[in-house]
Amino acid sequence: MLVNMRDLLADARVGGYAVGSFSVANMEMVLGVLQAAEELRAPVILQIAEVRLRQSPLELIGPLMVAAARQASVPVAVHFDHGKTEQKIGQALELGFTSVMFDGSHLPLDENIAETCRIIEMARPYGAAVEAEIGCVGGSEDGSEEIAMHCTDPADAVRFEQETGVDALAIAIGNAHGNYKATPKLRFDILAQVAEDTHTPLVLHGGTGISPEDFRRCAQTGIQKINIATATFDSVEQTVRGAYDAGAIGGYYDLQEAEVQGAYKNAHRHILIFGTDGKA
Ligand code: 13P
């Protein structure tokens, strides 16, 4: 069933677990993620980032994501990730996404607050949740830029929460998008401080490459949503490659099945690590 992200994250906060937010690029990935969620009875979030719309146009993949969420037997929120433009955020809201992110992390805090407030006003008539980001998560969602990391200042998080009333807040604690070049050293002290000082559900971006131990510690310390993108794409690509190498692809539909399997395996693994199984 299609649900609001606010409700998913409120339940996660009470239950002390984190909900996986999986990036998808096509129908096969949507099917694989939902197959894992249904099998494990897990709430889940389907997301697509604005930078990915070149490959997967929003007017095509958006209705697919919303329809798949409606049909699912577990709670599914549909989220627009790293929204940059009002036009695309508005389009996602019109298509029935139950959550949108405005990424103003590159802006000075005052501007990030002002712009986030405008997006919250825009989303209000739709009832959709809004996620924002403060501090700077390393890398970019499509791997095209090297962005230096700069950790969230807990005092900024308090001010941001008070002045925006945002539904979910992505923070930077040494996490980065894409595959990590070195083992990430997450600043759990910063996470603990932000979690203590604020009430807003917290989001960890850059999930690919974080260890199961660190994921669990994040969920226990106050993260309620974890974004996974690169691991999904890598799992699909590697599963397809493996199936070719094993001589298991005899035609198009074997290829399609391998894609679904790649997305399924990745979502299944992460749902178990995050402890979301059985929470639907
Ligand atoms: P990864 O590509 O590192 O999994 O990051 C995903 C993400 O944070 C999308 O917003």
Short mmCIF file of C-alpha atoms and ligand atoms in Angstrom, two decimals:
data_model
loop_
_atom_site.label_atom_id
_atom_site.label_comp_id
_atom_site.label_asym_id
_atom_site.label_seq_id
_atom_site.Cartn_x
_atom_site.Cartn_y
_atom_site.Cartn_z
CA MET A 1 0.00 0.00 0.00
CA LEU A 2 1.15 3.53 -0.75
CA VAL A 3 1.85 5.38 2.50
CA ASN A 4 3.23 8.71 3.60
CA MET A 5 6.90 8.71 4.55
CA ARG A 6 6.07 10.61 7.74
CA ASP A 7 4.12 7.59 9.05
CA LEU A 8 6.83 5.08 8.07
CA LEU A 9 9.51 7.10 9.85
CA ALA A 10 7.38 7.73 12.94
CA ASP A 11 6.94 3.96 13.35
CA ALA A 12 10.68 3.45 12.78
CA ARG A 13 11.50 5.96 15.50
CA VAL A 14 9.27 4.19 18.00
CA GLY A 15 10.57 0.75 16.92
CA GLY A 16 14.26 1.76 16.89
CA TYR A 17 14.93 0.60 13.33
CA ALA A 18 15.77 2.27 10.00
CA VAL A 19 13.72 1.96 6.80
CA GLY A 20 15.65 1.25 3.58
CA SER A 21 15.13 3.78 0.81
CA PHE A 22 16.17 2.07 -2.43
CA SER A 23 16.92 3.94 -5.65
CA VAL A 24 15.32 2.41 -8.72
CA ALA A 25 15.82 3.10 -12.42
CA ASN A 26 13.37 0.76 -14.12
CA MET A 27 10.48 -1.66 -13.60
CA GLU A 28 12.77 -4.60 -12.88
CA MET A 29 14.36 -2.81 -9.93
CA VAL A 30 10.95 -1.80 -8.58
CA LEU A 31 9.80 -5.42 -8.81
CA GLY A 32 12.95 -6.77 -7.14
CA VAL A 33 12.83 -4.34 -4.20
CA LEU A 34 9.12 -4.98 -3.59
CA GLN A 35 9.56 -8.75 -3.86
CA ALA A 36 12.15 -8.58 -1.03
CA ALA A 37 9.98 -6.24 1.06
CA GLU A 38 6.89 -8.43 0.70
CA GLU A 39 8.77 -11.62 1.44
CA LEU A 40 10.32 -10.12 4.59
CA ARG A 41 7.15 -8.21 5.57
CA ALA A 42 9.14 -4.97 5.64
CA PRO A 43 8.06 -1.36 5.10
CA VAL A 44 10.19 0.16 2.36
CA ILE A 45 10.79 3.35 0.38
CA LEU A 46 11.22 3.53 -3.41
CA GLN A 47 13.16 6.57 -4.57
CA ILE A 48 14.60 8.22 -7.64
CA ALA A 49 16.95 11.22 -7.68
CA GLU A 50 16.53 14.23 -9.95
CA VAL A 51 19.97 13.66 -11.55
CA ARG A 52 18.76 10.23 -12.75
CA LEU A 53 15.81 11.54 -14.73
CA ARG A 54 17.95 11.79 -17.85
CA GLN A 55 17.94 7.99 -17.96
CA SER A 56 14.52 7.37 -16.40
CA PRO A 57 12.06 10.20 -17.21
CA LEU A 58 9.91 11.13 -14.21
CA GLU A 59 6.64 11.15 -16.19
CA LEU A 60 7.26 7.46 -17.02
CA ILE A 61 8.94 5.97 -13.96
CA GLY A 62 6.97 8.07 -11.45
CA PRO A 63 3.54 6.55 -12.24
CA LEU A 64 5.17 3.09 -12.29
CA MET A 65 6.63 3.58 -8.80
CA VAL A 66 3.33 4.91 -7.41
CA ALA A 67 1.28 2.10 -9.01
CA ALA A 68 3.67 -0.57 -7.71
CA ALA A 69 3.51 0.92 -4.20
CA ARG A 70 -0.32 0.91 -4.30
CA GLN A 71 -0.36 -2.76 -5.28
CA ALA A 72 2.19 -3.92 -2.69
CA SER A 73 1.03 -5.88 0.35
CA VAL A 74 3.45 -3.94 2.63
CA PRO A 75 3.67 -0.17 3.35
CA VAL A 76 5.65 1.62 0.63
CA ALA A 77 6.48 5.34 0.47
CA VAL A 78 7.50 6.83 -2.88
CA HIS A 79 10.21 9.47 -2.52
CA PHE A 80 11.78 12.05 -4.85
CA ASP A 81 15.46 12.07 -3.90
CA HIS A 82 17.81 15.09 -4.08
CA GLY A 83 15.25 17.44 -5.61
CA LYS A 84 17.03 20.44 -7.06
CA THR A 85 14.36 22.29 -9.03
CA GLU A 86 10.89 23.40 -8.03
CA GLN A 87 9.62 22.22 -11.39
CA LYS A 88 10.65 18.58 -10.88
CA ILE A 89 9.66 18.54 -7.20
CA GLY A 90 6.23 19.88 -8.25
CA GLN A 91 5.95 17.20 -10.93
CA ALA A 92 6.73 14.45 -8.38
CA LEU A 93 4.03 15.85 -6.07
CA GLU A 94 1.50 15.90 -8.94
CA LEU A 95 2.36 12.27 -9.74
CA GLY A 96 1.49 11.21 -6.20
CA PHE A 97 4.93 10.83 -4.58
CA THR A 98 4.35 10.76 -0.82
CA SER A 99 7.68 12.39 -0.03
CA VAL A 100 10.06 14.84 -1.71
CA MET A 101 13.56 15.94 -0.82
CA PHE A 102 14.80 19.45 -1.36
CA ASP A 103 18.60 19.37 -1.32
CA GLY A 104 19.83 22.80 -0.32
CA SER A 105 22.92 21.46 1.44
CA HIS A 106 25.20 23.50 -0.84
CA LEU A 107 23.47 26.75 0.17
CA PRO A 108 24.27 28.94 3.18
CA LEU A 109 22.09 27.79 6.11
CA ASP A 110 19.76 30.84 5.95
CA GLU A 111 19.03 30.19 2.28
CA ASN A 112 18.65 26.46 2.81
CA ILE A 113 16.07 27.22 5.52
CA ALA A 114 14.18 29.73 3.34
CA GLU A 115 14.12 27.44 0.29
CA THR A 116 13.11 24.40 2.36
CA CYS A 117 10.21 26.40 3.84
CA ARG A 118 9.02 27.23 0.31
CA ILE A 119 9.08 23.54 -0.67
CA ILE A 120 7.20 22.61 2.54
CA GLU A 121 4.48 25.12 1.55
CA MET A 122 4.42 23.62 -1.94
CA ALA A 123 4.08 20.05 -0.59
CA ARG A 124 1.43 20.88 2.03
CA PRO A 125 -1.67 20.65 -0.23
CA TYR A 126 -0.52 17.19 -1.34
CA GLY A 127 0.07 15.97 2.22
CA ALA A 128 3.54 14.81 1.16
CA ALA A 129 6.50 14.68 3.54
CA VAL A 130 9.58 16.84 2.92
CA GLU A 131 13.20 15.85 3.54
CA ALA A 132 16.05 18.37 3.64
CA GLU A 133 19.82 18.13 4.12
CA ILE A 134 22.32 20.10 6.16
CA GLY A 135 26.06 19.68 6.21
CA CYS A 136 27.57 18.14 3.14
CA VAL A 137 27.50 14.45 2.27
CA GLY A 138 30.52 13.56 0.12
CA GLY A 139 30.23 12.77 -3.60
CA SER A 140 27.14 13.32 -5.72
CA GLU A 141 24.21 11.00 -6.34
CA ASP A 142 25.30 10.20 -9.90
CA GLY A 143 29.02 9.98 -9.08
CA SER A 144 29.81 12.92 -11.37
CA GLU A 145 31.26 15.26 -8.76
CA GLU A 146 33.72 15.11 -5.91
CA ILE A 147 32.12 17.08 -3.13
CA ALA A 148 34.12 17.52 0.06
CA MET A 149 32.45 16.21 3.17
CA HIS A 150 31.61 18.59 5.91
CA CYS A 151 29.84 17.24 8.97
CA THR A 152 26.58 18.65 10.25
CA ASP A 153 26.84 21.06 13.15
CA PRO A 154 24.29 19.90 15.79
CA ALA A 155 23.42 23.55 16.55
CA ASP A 156 22.50 24.03 12.87
CA ALA A 157 20.24 20.96 13.06
CA VAL A 158 18.37 22.44 16.03
CA ARG A 159 17.91 25.77 14.25
CA PHE A 160 16.88 24.06 11.02
CA GLU A 161 14.27 21.95 12.80
CA GLN A 162 12.84 24.93 14.67
CA GLU A 163 12.65 27.22 11.66
CA THR A 164 11.39 24.73 9.05
CA GLY A 165 9.50 21.94 10.86
CA VAL A 166 10.82 19.61 8.13
CA ASP A 167 9.65 15.95 8.23
CA ALA A 168 13.06 14.28 7.77
CA LEU A 169 16.58 15.61 7.97
CA ALA A 170 19.61 14.18 6.17
CA ILE A 171 22.81 14.81 8.08
CA ALA A 172 26.47 14.48 7.19
CA ILE A 173 28.54 12.36 9.59
CA GLY A 174 31.40 11.27 7.31
CA ASN A 175 29.11 9.42 4.86
CA ALA A 176 29.48 9.81 1.08
CA HIS A 177 27.58 8.83 -2.07
CA GLY A 178 28.99 6.10 -4.30
CA ASN A 179 31.60 3.47 -3.47
CA TYR A 180 33.92 4.60 -0.65
CA LYS A 181 37.58 4.98 -1.55
CA ALA A 182 38.57 4.17 2.06
CA THR A 183 36.61 2.57 4.93
CA PRO A 184 34.22 5.26 6.16
CA LYS A 185 34.67 6.45 9.72
CA LEU A 186 31.27 7.67 10.79
CA ARG A 187 31.03 10.36 13.47
CA PHE A 188 28.64 8.63 15.84
CA ASP A 189 29.30 11.38 18.39
CA ILE A 190 27.73 13.93 16.01
CA LEU A 191 24.81 11.62 15.22
CA ALA A 192 24.15 11.04 18.94
CA GLN A 193 24.24 14.78 19.64
CA VAL A 194 21.85 15.64 16.78
CA ALA A 195 19.51 12.80 17.81
CA GLU A 196 19.49 14.05 21.38
CA ASP A 197 18.92 17.70 20.47
CA THR A 198 16.22 17.20 17.80
CA HIS A 199 12.96 15.28 17.29
CA THR A 200 13.01 15.07 13.49
CA PRO A 201 13.58 11.63 11.89
CA LEU A 202 17.19 11.53 10.67
CA VAL A 203 18.38 10.22 7.29
CA LEU A 204 21.69 8.62 6.31
CA HIS A 205 22.67 9.09 2.67
CA GLY A 206 25.50 7.22 0.99
CA GLY A 207 24.53 3.80 2.35
CA THR A 208 26.60 1.80 -0.15
CA GLY A 209 29.77 0.45 1.49
CA ILE A 210 28.83 1.10 5.12
CA SER A 211 29.40 -2.01 7.25
CA PRO A 212 26.48 -3.96 8.79
CA GLU A 213 27.81 -3.05 12.27
CA ASP A 214 27.80 0.67 11.45
CA PHE A 215 24.32 0.42 9.89
CA ARG A 216 23.00 -1.18 13.08
CA ARG A 217 24.73 1.40 15.22
CA CYS A 218 23.22 4.18 13.08
CA ALA A 219 19.72 2.72 13.51
CA GLN A 220 20.27 2.41 17.27
CA THR A 221 21.66 5.95 17.53
CA GLY A 222 18.81 7.74 15.78
CA ILE A 223 18.84 7.18 11.99
CA GLN A 224 15.37 6.24 10.70
CA LYS A 225 15.94 6.21 6.93
CA ILE A 226 18.94 4.85 5.02
CA ASN A 227 19.45 5.59 1.31
CA ILE A 228 20.93 2.90 -0.90
CA ALA A 229 21.61 3.60 -4.59
CA THR A 230 24.99 2.41 -5.92
CA ALA A 231 24.67 -1.02 -4.24
CA THR A 232 21.41 -1.64 -6.12
CA PHE A 233 22.84 -0.70 -9.49
CA ASP A 234 26.02 -2.73 -8.81
CA SER A 235 24.03 -5.76 -7.68
CA VAL A 236 21.86 -5.68 -10.81
CA GLU A 237 24.87 -5.30 -13.09
CA GLN A 238 26.84 -8.07 -11.34
CA THR A 239 23.90 -10.47 -11.25
CA VAL A 240 23.34 -10.00 -14.98
CA ARG A 241 27.05 -10.48 -15.67
CA GLY A 242 27.10 -13.61 -13.48
CA ALA A 243 24.10 -15.05 -15.28
CA TYR A 244 25.79 -14.49 -18.66
CA ASP A 245 29.02 -16.06 -17.39
CA ALA A 246 27.04 -19.07 -16.11
CA GLY A 247 25.34 -19.42 -19.51
CA ALA A 248 21.97 -18.81 -17.86
CA ILE A 249 20.79 -16.11 -20.28
CA GLY A 250 19.09 -17.76 -23.22
CA GLY A 251 17.01 -14.77 -24.25
CA TYR A 252 15.57 -11.42 -23.21
CA TYR A 253 13.32 -12.69 -20.43
CA ASP A 254 16.23 -14.45 -18.68
CA LEU A 255 18.03 -11.11 -18.75
CA GLN A 256 14.98 -9.39 -17.29
CA GLU A 257 14.70 -12.00 -14.55
CA ALA A 258 18.40 -11.54 -13.67
CA GLU A 259 17.80 -7.79 -13.25
CA VAL A 260 14.88 -8.39 -10.89
CA GLN A 261 17.01 -10.88 -8.95
CA GLY A 262 19.89 -8.39 -8.63
CA ALA A 263 17.60 -5.74 -7.11
CA TYR A 264 15.89 -8.35 -4.93
CA LYS A 265 19.16 -9.70 -3.46
CA ASN A 266 20.42 -6.23 -2.58
CA ALA A 267 17.17 -5.10 -0.95
CA HIS A 268 16.80 -8.42 0.92
CA ARG A 269 20.31 -8.14 2.38
CA HIS A 270 19.86 -4.54 3.50
CA ILE A 271 16.38 -5.04 4.97
CA LEU A 272 17.77 -7.81 7.21
CA ILE A 273 20.73 -5.64 8.29
CA PHE A 274 18.46 -2.65 9.04
CA GLY A 275 16.15 -4.85 11.12
CA THR A 276 13.04 -3.79 9.18
CA ASP A 277 11.89 -7.37 8.51
CA GLY A 278 8.60 -8.25 10.17
CA LYS A 279 7.80 -4.57 10.81
CA ALA A 280 5.12 -4.22 8.09
P1 13P B 1 24.85 5.41 -2.36
O1 13P B 1 24.89 5.51 -3.84
O2 13P B 1 26.19 5.58 -1.72
O3 13P B 1 24.16 4.18 -1.87
O4 13P B 1 24.00 6.67 -1.83
C1 13P B 1 22.63 6.69 -2.03
C2 13P B 1 22.01 7.96 -1.62
O5 13P B 1 22.32 8.52 -0.60
C3 13P B 1 20.96 8.50 -2.49
O6 13P B 1 20.44 9.68 -2.01
#
